[in-house]
Amino acid sequence: MSSELEQLKVQHEELRLTKRAIDRETEDTRTKTIEDKRVAEAEIEKLQLDLESLKEETTELIQKNKSLETKVACLKEEHTVKRKKQEEDYDNQRRSKQKLQFQEAKLCTKKVNIEKKCDPVEVHKLQIEELKKEVQFNKNEREEVKKIYETEMNKLDNVVAKLKFQKKTWEKKLQAAREELLKLNANCINIRESSRKERYDKDLLLQRLVLDTKRCQKSIPELEASMTLLENMVKE
């Protein structure tokens, strides 16, 4: 009797330890399922945000590309019109120049023929006076061209400086907006992650309660049946 009882105690302890090990493994698997699910959902959350950002950026770029395509077409049309006008102006100016050059050449020829009939000294004096006038005209023209150059370059330099300042300002605004976007995205991810963790931690407890409840629901009838058997054994 004593030997059989000892064997039964050993068997009972082995079964109890086996049950405990199985319960621990079940609990570990259940906890791992929740934790791994949380990690996977966090990754899905980040990928969804990245995908939304890519979609938004792609949509914006497509719209910009369409606008640029329209702008390119307008620029080509504008260039064609201006080029045509430029060609017309060039042809008109060329014809006018050719006429004046022809007239000038005729006058030069007549002048040379007349100069041959005059006193060479007086002719040279006259030529010198004419050259002085031409030199003065060229000087004035040179100063006018320099003044025009300086005026135009000052205008362009002012435009360049203004655009550089605006570009730098907008680069700062763009960088600030990008940093704010990253900050908001990170905040969104952190809030969702903390909320998800809080819910999962509670869900872990809830599932533990559900599992314990099911075990109680299972063990109570078993205990009642076992007690009935024990009571009958006592009566016998």
PDB file of C-alpha atoms in Angstrom:
ATOM      1  CA  MET A   1       0.000   0.000   0.000  1.00  0.00           C
ATOM      2  CA  SER A   2       2.784   2.389   0.983  1.00  0.00           C
ATOM      3  CA  SER A   3       4.761   1.521  -2.182  1.00  0.00           C
ATOM      4  CA  GLU A   4       1.712   2.063  -4.423  1.00  0.00           C
ATOM      5  CA  LEU A   5       1.011   5.405  -2.714  1.00  0.00           C
ATOM      6  CA  GLU A   6       4.561   6.542  -3.287  1.00  0.00           C
ATOM      7  CA  GLN A   7       4.332   5.570  -6.958  1.00  0.00           C
ATOM      8  CA  LEU A   8       1.066   7.477  -7.274  1.00  0.00           C
ATOM      9  CA  LYS A   9       2.620  10.535  -5.632  1.00  0.00           C
ATOM     10  CA  VAL A  10       5.526  10.379  -8.046  1.00  0.00           C
ATOM     11  CA  GLN A  11       3.151  10.032 -11.004  1.00  0.00           C
ATOM     12  CA  HIS A  12       1.029  12.910  -9.654  1.00  0.00           C
ATOM     13  CA  GLU A  13       4.093  15.165  -9.330  1.00  0.00           C
ATOM     14  CA  GLU A  14       5.279  14.268 -12.828  1.00  0.00           C
ATOM     15  CA  LEU A  15       1.867  15.092 -14.267  1.00  0.00           C
ATOM     16  CA  ARG A  16       1.709  18.333 -12.265  1.00  0.00           C
ATOM     17  CA  LEU A  17       5.130  19.425 -13.552  1.00  0.00           C
ATOM     18  CA  THR A  18       4.193  18.431 -17.118  1.00  0.00           C
ATOM     19  CA  LYS A  19       0.971  20.441 -16.846  1.00  0.00           C
ATOM     20  CA  ARG A  20       2.918  23.410 -15.452  1.00  0.00           C
ATOM     21  CA  ALA A  21       5.492  23.225 -18.269  1.00  0.00           C
ATOM     22  CA  ILE A  22       2.722  23.044 -20.880  1.00  0.00           C
ATOM     23  CA  ASP A  23       0.970  26.015 -19.278  1.00  0.00           C
ATOM     24  CA  ARG A  24       4.210  27.995 -19.263  1.00  0.00           C
ATOM     25  CA  GLU A  25       4.840  27.197 -22.922  1.00  0.00           C
ATOM     26  CA  THR A  26       1.244  28.124 -23.766  1.00  0.00           C
ATOM     27  CA  GLU A  27       1.612  31.428 -21.894  1.00  0.00           C
ATOM     28  CA  ASP A  28       4.963  32.162 -23.590  1.00  0.00           C
ATOM     29  CA  THR A  29       3.513  31.437 -27.032  1.00  0.00           C
ATOM     30  CA  ARG A  30       0.480  33.602 -26.338  1.00  0.00           C
ATOM     31  CA  THR A  31       2.695  36.454 -25.109  1.00  0.00           C
ATOM     32  CA  LYS A  32       5.065  36.041 -28.080  1.00  0.00           C
ATOM     33  CA  THR A  33       2.093  36.125 -30.449  1.00  0.00           C
ATOM     34  CA  ILE A  34       0.936  39.444 -29.024  1.00  0.00           C
ATOM     35  CA  GLU A  35       4.434  40.963 -28.929  1.00  0.00           C
ATOM     36  CA  ASP A  36       5.373  39.831 -32.440  1.00  0.00           C
ATOM     37  CA  LYS A  37       2.008  40.997 -33.702  1.00  0.00           C
ATOM     38  CA  ARG A  38       2.655  44.404 -32.169  1.00  0.00           C
ATOM     39  CA  VAL A  39       6.082  44.622 -33.839  1.00  0.00           C
ATOM     40  CA  ALA A  40       4.642  43.552 -37.208  1.00  0.00           C
ATOM     41  CA  GLU A  41       1.775  46.033 -36.973  1.00  0.00           C
ATOM     42  CA  ALA A  42       4.214  48.808 -36.041  1.00  0.00           C
ATOM     43  CA  GLU A  43       6.252  47.987 -39.168  1.00  0.00           C
ATOM     44  CA  ILE A  44       3.055  47.938 -41.236  1.00  0.00           C
ATOM     45  CA  GLU A  45       2.136  51.314 -39.759  1.00  0.00           C
ATOM     46  CA  LYS A  46       5.489  52.807 -40.774  1.00  0.00           C
ATOM     47  CA  LEU A  47       5.310  51.298 -44.268  1.00  0.00           C
ATOM     48  CA  GLN A  48       1.801  52.678 -44.721  1.00  0.00           C
ATOM     49  CA  LEU A  49       2.993  56.160 -43.729  1.00  0.00           C
ATOM     50  CA  ASP A  50       5.964  55.879 -46.103  1.00  0.00           C
ATOM     51  CA  LEU A  51       3.646  54.689 -48.869  1.00  0.00           C
ATOM     52  CA  GLU A  52       1.231  57.574 -48.276  1.00  0.00           C
ATOM     53  CA  SER A  53       4.123  60.046 -48.398  1.00  0.00           C
ATOM     54  CA  LEU A  54       5.409  58.503 -51.643  1.00  0.00           C
ATOM     55  CA  LYS A  55       1.933  58.619 -53.184  1.00  0.00           C
ATOM     56  CA  GLU A  56       1.460  62.258 -52.181  1.00  0.00           C
ATOM     57  CA  GLU A  57       4.898  63.255 -53.466  1.00  0.00           C
ATOM     58  CA  THR A  58       4.354  61.328 -56.711  1.00  0.00           C
ATOM     59  CA  THR A  59       0.951  62.972 -57.243  1.00  0.00           C
ATOM     60  CA  GLU A  60       2.456  66.413 -56.630  1.00  0.00           C
ATOM     61  CA  LEU A  61       5.323  65.701 -59.049  1.00  0.00           C
ATOM     62  CA  ILE A  62       2.914  64.445 -61.720  1.00  0.00           C
ATOM     63  CA  GLN A  63       0.907  67.671 -61.414  1.00  0.00           C
ATOM     64  CA  LYS A  64       4.123  69.716 -61.568  1.00  0.00           C
ATOM     65  CA  ASN A  65       5.254  67.757 -64.625  1.00  0.00           C
ATOM     66  CA  LYS A  66       1.945  68.441 -66.359  1.00  0.00           C
ATOM     67  CA  SER A  67       2.271  72.138 -65.567  1.00  0.00           C
ATOM     68  CA  LEU A  68       5.851  72.134 -66.853  1.00  0.00           C
ATOM     69  CA  GLU A  69       4.806  70.343 -70.042  1.00  0.00           C
ATOM     70  CA  THR A  70       2.231  73.084 -70.652  1.00  0.00           C
ATOM     71  CA  LYS A  71       4.835  75.721 -69.847  1.00  0.00           C
ATOM     72  CA  VAL A  72       7.350  74.128 -72.237  1.00  0.00           C
ATOM     73  CA  ALA A  73       4.762  74.162 -75.031  1.00  0.00           C
ATOM     74  CA  CYS A  74       4.022  77.843 -74.297  1.00  0.00           C
ATOM     75  CA  LEU A  75       7.743  78.669 -74.279  1.00  0.00           C
ATOM     76  CA  LYS A  76       8.237  76.934 -77.630  1.00  0.00           C
ATOM     77  CA  GLU A  77       5.307  78.830 -79.125  1.00  0.00           C
ATOM     78  CA  GLU A  78       6.558  82.104 -77.659  1.00  0.00           C
ATOM     79  CA  HIS A  79      10.057  81.425 -79.007  1.00  0.00           C
ATOM     80  CA  THR A  80       8.657  80.660 -82.465  1.00  0.00           C
ATOM     81  CA  VAL A  81       6.725  83.944 -82.532  1.00  0.00           C
ATOM     82  CA  LYS A  82       9.685  85.982 -81.249  1.00  0.00           C
ATOM     83  CA  ARG A  83      12.091  84.223 -83.603  1.00  0.00           C
ATOM     84  CA  LYS A  84       9.845  84.966 -86.565  1.00  0.00           C
ATOM     85  CA  LYS A  85       9.623  88.631 -85.554  1.00  0.00           C
ATOM     86  CA  GLN A  86      13.401  88.705 -85.053  1.00  0.00           C
ATOM     87  CA  GLU A  87      13.991  87.252 -88.540  1.00  0.00           C
ATOM     88  CA  GLU A  88      11.675  89.845 -90.043  1.00  0.00           C
ATOM     89  CA  ASP A  89      13.458  92.661 -88.183  1.00  0.00           C
ATOM     90  CA  TYR A  90      16.829  91.247 -89.236  1.00  0.00           C
ATOM     91  CA  ASP A  91      15.840  91.093 -92.907  1.00  0.00           C
ATOM     92  CA  ASN A  92      14.434  94.634 -92.825  1.00  0.00           C
ATOM     93  CA  GLN A  93      17.544  95.946 -91.074  1.00  0.00           C
ATOM     94  CA  ARG A  94      19.814  94.085 -93.522  1.00  0.00           C
ATOM     95  CA  ARG A  95      18.017  95.561 -96.517  1.00  0.00           C
ATOM     96  CA  SER A  96      18.120  99.026 -94.975  1.00  0.00           C
ATOM     97  CA  LYS A  97      21.839  98.659 -94.246  1.00  0.00           C
ATOM     98  CA  GLN A  98      22.565  97.415 -97.781  1.00  0.00           C
ATOM     99  CA  LYS A  99      20.756 100.407 -99.261  1.00  0.00           C
ATOM    100  CA  LEU A 100      22.622 102.822 -97.019  1.00  0.00           C
ATOM    101  CA  GLN A 101      25.954 101.095 -97.688  1.00  0.00           C
ATOM    102  CA  PHE A 102      25.327 101.314-101.426  1.00  0.00           C
ATOM    103  CA  GLN A 103      24.441 104.983-101.071  1.00  0.00           C
ATOM    104  CA  GLU A 104      27.511 105.533 -98.893  1.00  0.00           C
ATOM    105  CA  ALA A 105      29.778 103.808-101.384  1.00  0.00           C
ATOM    106  CA  LYS A 106      28.472 106.000-104.222  1.00  0.00           C
ATOM    107  CA  LEU A 107      28.990 109.128-102.157  1.00  0.00           C
ATOM    108  CA  CYS A 108      32.521 108.016-101.200  1.00  0.00           C
ATOM    109  CA  THR A 109      33.345 107.447-104.854  1.00  0.00           C
ATOM    110  CA  LYS A 110      32.025 110.882-105.801  1.00  0.00           C
ATOM    111  CA  LYS A 111      33.881 112.462-102.884  1.00  0.00           C
ATOM    112  CA  VAL A 112      37.172 110.821-103.910  1.00  0.00           C
ATOM    113  CA  ASN A 113      36.736 112.044-107.465  1.00  0.00           C
ATOM    114  CA  ILE A 114      36.053 115.564-106.221  1.00  0.00           C
ATOM    115  CA  GLU A 115      39.014 115.430-103.800  1.00  0.00           C
ATOM    116  CA  LYS A 116      41.320 114.603-106.717  1.00  0.00           C
ATOM    117  CA  LYS A 117      40.431 117.988-108.195  1.00  0.00           C
ATOM    118  CA  CYS A 118      41.163 119.871-104.953  1.00  0.00           C
ATOM    119  CA  ASP A 119      44.324 120.998-103.152  1.00  0.00           C
ATOM    120  CA  PRO A 120      45.710 117.926-101.301  1.00  0.00           C
ATOM    121  CA  VAL A 121      46.587 120.004 -98.247  1.00  0.00           C
ATOM    122  CA  GLU A 122      43.063 121.343 -97.931  1.00  0.00           C
ATOM    123  CA  VAL A 123      41.682 117.862 -98.556  1.00  0.00           C
ATOM    124  CA  HIS A 124      43.736 116.427 -95.704  1.00  0.00           C
ATOM    125  CA  LYS A 125      42.676 119.252 -93.427  1.00  0.00           C
ATOM    126  CA  LEU A 126      39.064 118.490 -94.208  1.00  0.00           C
ATOM    127  CA  GLN A 127      39.628 114.756 -93.684  1.00  0.00           C
ATOM    128  CA  ILE A 128      41.286 115.446 -90.337  1.00  0.00           C
ATOM    129  CA  GLU A 129      38.315 117.539 -89.199  1.00  0.00           C
ATOM    130  CA  GLU A 130      35.951 114.789 -90.293  1.00  0.00           C
ATOM    131  CA  LEU A 131      38.022 112.172 -88.478  1.00  0.00           C
ATOM    132  CA  LYS A 132      38.022 114.306 -85.328  1.00  0.00           C
ATOM    133  CA  LYS A 133      34.225 114.387 -85.476  1.00  0.00           C
ATOM    134  CA  GLU A 134      34.114 110.638 -86.031  1.00  0.00           C
ATOM    135  CA  VAL A 135      36.512 110.050 -83.114  1.00  0.00           C
ATOM    136  CA  GLN A 136      34.363 112.206 -80.857  1.00  0.00           C
ATOM    137  CA  PHE A 137      31.249 110.394 -82.059  1.00  0.00           C
ATOM    138  CA  ASN A 138      32.900 107.029 -81.357  1.00  0.00           C
ATOM    139  CA  LYS A 139      33.950 108.218 -77.891  1.00  0.00           C
ATOM    140  CA  ASN A 140      30.404 109.283 -77.121  1.00  0.00           C
ATOM    141  CA  GLU A 141      29.090 106.015 -78.485  1.00  0.00           C
ATOM    142  CA  ARG A 142      31.597 104.092 -76.355  1.00  0.00           C
ATOM    143  CA  GLU A 143      30.507 105.930 -73.190  1.00  0.00           C
ATOM    144  CA  GLU A 144      26.868 105.375 -74.025  1.00  0.00           C
ATOM    145  CA  VAL A 145      27.450 101.664 -74.544  1.00  0.00           C
ATOM    146  CA  LYS A 146      29.355 101.415 -71.248  1.00  0.00           C
ATOM    147  CA  LYS A 147      26.562 103.247 -69.466  1.00  0.00           C
ATOM    148  CA  ILE A 148      23.971 100.923 -70.978  1.00  0.00           C
ATOM    149  CA  TYR A 149      26.086  97.915 -69.942  1.00  0.00           C
ATOM    150  CA  GLU A 150      26.412  99.146 -66.367  1.00  0.00           C
ATOM    151  CA  THR A 151      22.698  99.942 -66.150  1.00  0.00           C
ATOM    152  CA  GLU A 152      21.656  96.561 -67.510  1.00  0.00           C
ATOM    153  CA  MET A 153      24.102  94.619 -65.340  1.00  0.00           C
ATOM    154  CA  ASN A 154      23.013  96.555 -62.235  1.00  0.00           C
ATOM    155  CA  LYS A 155      19.402  95.606 -62.973  1.00  0.00           C
ATOM    156  CA  LEU A 156      20.349  91.959 -63.473  1.00  0.00           C
ATOM    157  CA  ASP A 157      22.590  91.905 -60.397  1.00  0.00           C
ATOM    158  CA  ASN A 158      19.720  93.273 -58.311  1.00  0.00           C
ATOM    159  CA  VAL A 159      17.379  90.611 -59.689  1.00  0.00           C
ATOM    160  CA  VAL A 160      19.959  87.866 -59.025  1.00  0.00           C
ATOM    161  CA  ALA A 161      20.566  89.095 -55.463  1.00  0.00           C
ATOM    162  CA  LYS A 162      16.817  89.258 -54.786  1.00  0.00           C
ATOM    163  CA  LEU A 163      16.241  85.772 -56.190  1.00  0.00           C
ATOM    164  CA  LYS A 164      19.172  84.335 -54.203  1.00  0.00           C
ATOM    165  CA  PHE A 165      17.730  85.840 -51.022  1.00  0.00           C
ATOM    166  CA  GLN A 166      14.264  84.442 -51.820  1.00  0.00           C
ATOM    167  CA  LYS A 167      15.778  81.045 -52.666  1.00  0.00           C
ATOM    168  CA  LYS A 168      17.672  80.939 -49.364  1.00  0.00           C
ATOM    169  CA  THR A 169      14.531  81.959 -47.465  1.00  0.00           C
ATOM    170  CA  TRP A 170      12.428  79.269 -49.138  1.00  0.00           C
ATOM    171  CA  GLU A 171      15.148  76.667 -48.628  1.00  0.00           C
ATOM    172  CA  LYS A 172      14.963  77.426 -44.897  1.00  0.00           C
ATOM    173  CA  LYS A 173      11.163  77.213 -44.979  1.00  0.00           C
ATOM    174  CA  LEU A 174      11.348  73.923 -46.910  1.00  0.00           C
ATOM    175  CA  GLN A 175      13.866  72.481 -44.453  1.00  0.00           C
ATOM    176  CA  ALA A 176      11.711  73.580 -41.516  1.00  0.00           C
ATOM    177  CA  ALA A 177       8.635  72.024 -43.149  1.00  0.00           C
ATOM    178  CA  ARG A 178      10.522  68.763 -43.769  1.00  0.00           C
ATOM    179  CA  GLU A 179      11.719  68.660 -40.165  1.00  0.00           C
ATOM    180  CA  GLU A 180       8.190  69.384 -38.939  1.00  0.00           C
ATOM    181  CA  LEU A 181       6.847  66.617 -41.175  1.00  0.00           C
ATOM    182  CA  LEU A 182       9.388  64.145 -39.791  1.00  0.00           C
ATOM    183  CA  LYS A 183       8.574  65.277 -36.269  1.00  0.00           C
ATOM    184  CA  LEU A 184       4.812  64.894 -36.795  1.00  0.00           C
ATOM    185  CA  ASN A 185       5.253  61.496 -38.456  1.00  0.00           C
ATOM    186  CA  ALA A 186       7.447  60.340 -35.572  1.00  0.00           C
ATOM    187  CA  ASN A 187       4.925  61.698 -33.069  1.00  0.00           C
ATOM    188  CA  CYS A 188       2.120  59.917 -34.904  1.00  0.00           C
ATOM    189  CA  ILE A 189       4.068  56.651 -34.885  1.00  0.00           C
ATOM    190  CA  ASN A 190       4.972  57.043 -31.194  1.00  0.00           C
ATOM    191  CA  ILE A 191       1.362  57.767 -30.200  1.00  0.00           C
ATOM    192  CA  ARG A 192       0.057  54.809 -32.164  1.00  0.00           C
ATOM    193  CA  GLU A 193       2.837  52.585 -30.812  1.00  0.00           C
ATOM    194  CA  SER A 194       2.217  53.605 -27.187  1.00  0.00           C
ATOM    195  CA  SER A 195      -1.540  53.281 -27.651  1.00  0.00           C
ATOM    196  CA  ARG A 196      -1.106  49.904 -29.294  1.00  0.00           C
ATOM    197  CA  LYS A 197       1.235  48.741 -26.492  1.00  0.00           C
ATOM    198  CA  GLU A 198      -1.228  49.899 -23.850  1.00  0.00           C
ATOM    199  CA  ARG A 199      -4.072  48.050 -25.565  1.00  0.00           C
ATOM    200  CA  TYR A 200      -1.938  44.937 -26.092  1.00  0.00           C
ATOM    201  CA  ASP A 201      -0.816  44.918 -22.471  1.00  0.00           C
ATOM    202  CA  LYS A 202      -4.447  45.088 -21.445  1.00  0.00           C
ATOM    203  CA  ASP A 203      -5.333  42.486 -24.041  1.00  0.00           C
ATOM    204  CA  LEU A 204      -2.644  40.251 -22.587  1.00  0.00           C
ATOM    205  CA  LEU A 205      -4.337  40.473 -19.193  1.00  0.00           C
ATOM    206  CA  LEU A 206      -7.747  40.015 -20.792  1.00  0.00           C
ATOM    207  CA  GLN A 207      -6.676  36.863 -22.597  1.00  0.00           C
ATOM    208  CA  ARG A 208      -5.140  35.596 -19.367  1.00  0.00           C
ATOM    209  CA  LEU A 209      -8.499  36.157 -17.677  1.00  0.00           C
ATOM    210  CA  VAL A 210     -10.347  34.448 -20.522  1.00  0.00           C
ATOM    211  CA  LEU A 211      -7.980  31.480 -20.365  1.00  0.00           C
ATOM    212  CA  ASP A 212      -8.255  31.260 -16.569  1.00  0.00           C
ATOM    213  CA  THR A 213     -12.047  31.530 -16.820  1.00  0.00           C
ATOM    214  CA  LYS A 214     -12.191  28.677 -19.310  1.00  0.00           C
ATOM    215  CA  ARG A 215      -9.949  26.582 -17.082  1.00  0.00           C
ATOM    216  CA  CYS A 216     -12.169  27.319 -14.088  1.00  0.00           C
ATOM    217  CA  GLN A 217     -15.247  26.440 -16.129  1.00  0.00           C
ATOM    218  CA  LYS A 218     -13.554  23.181 -17.033  1.00  0.00           C
ATOM    219  CA  SER A 219     -12.077  22.414 -13.624  1.00  0.00           C
ATOM    220  CA  ILE A 220     -15.214  23.102 -11.525  1.00  0.00           C
ATOM    221  CA  PRO A 221     -17.252  20.208 -13.008  1.00  0.00           C
ATOM    222  CA  GLU A 222     -14.155  18.035 -12.802  1.00  0.00           C
ATOM    223  CA  LEU A 223     -13.676  18.981  -9.136  1.00  0.00           C
ATOM    224  CA  GLU A 224     -17.348  18.326  -8.407  1.00  0.00           C
ATOM    225  CA  ALA A 225     -17.136  14.938 -10.107  1.00  0.00           C
ATOM    226  CA  SER A 226     -13.925  14.173  -8.262  1.00  0.00           C
ATOM    227  CA  MET A 227     -15.496  15.193  -4.935  1.00  0.00           C
ATOM    228  CA  THR A 228     -18.447  12.885  -5.645  1.00  0.00           C
ATOM    229  CA  LEU A 229     -16.061  10.026  -6.235  1.00  0.00           C
ATOM    230  CA  LEU A 230     -14.153  10.848  -3.066  1.00  0.00           C
ATOM    231  CA  GLU A 231     -17.363  11.088  -1.034  1.00  0.00           C
ATOM    232  CA  ASN A 232     -18.434   7.663  -2.336  1.00  0.00           C
ATOM    233  CA  MET A 233     -14.998   6.327  -1.464  1.00  0.00           C
ATOM    234  CA  VAL A 234     -15.419   7.699   2.083  1.00  0.00           C
ATOM    235  CA  LYS A 235     -18.840   6.134   2.427  1.00  0.00           C
ATOM    236  CA  GLU A 236     -17.462   2.778   1.330  1.00  0.00           C
TER     237      GLU A 236
END
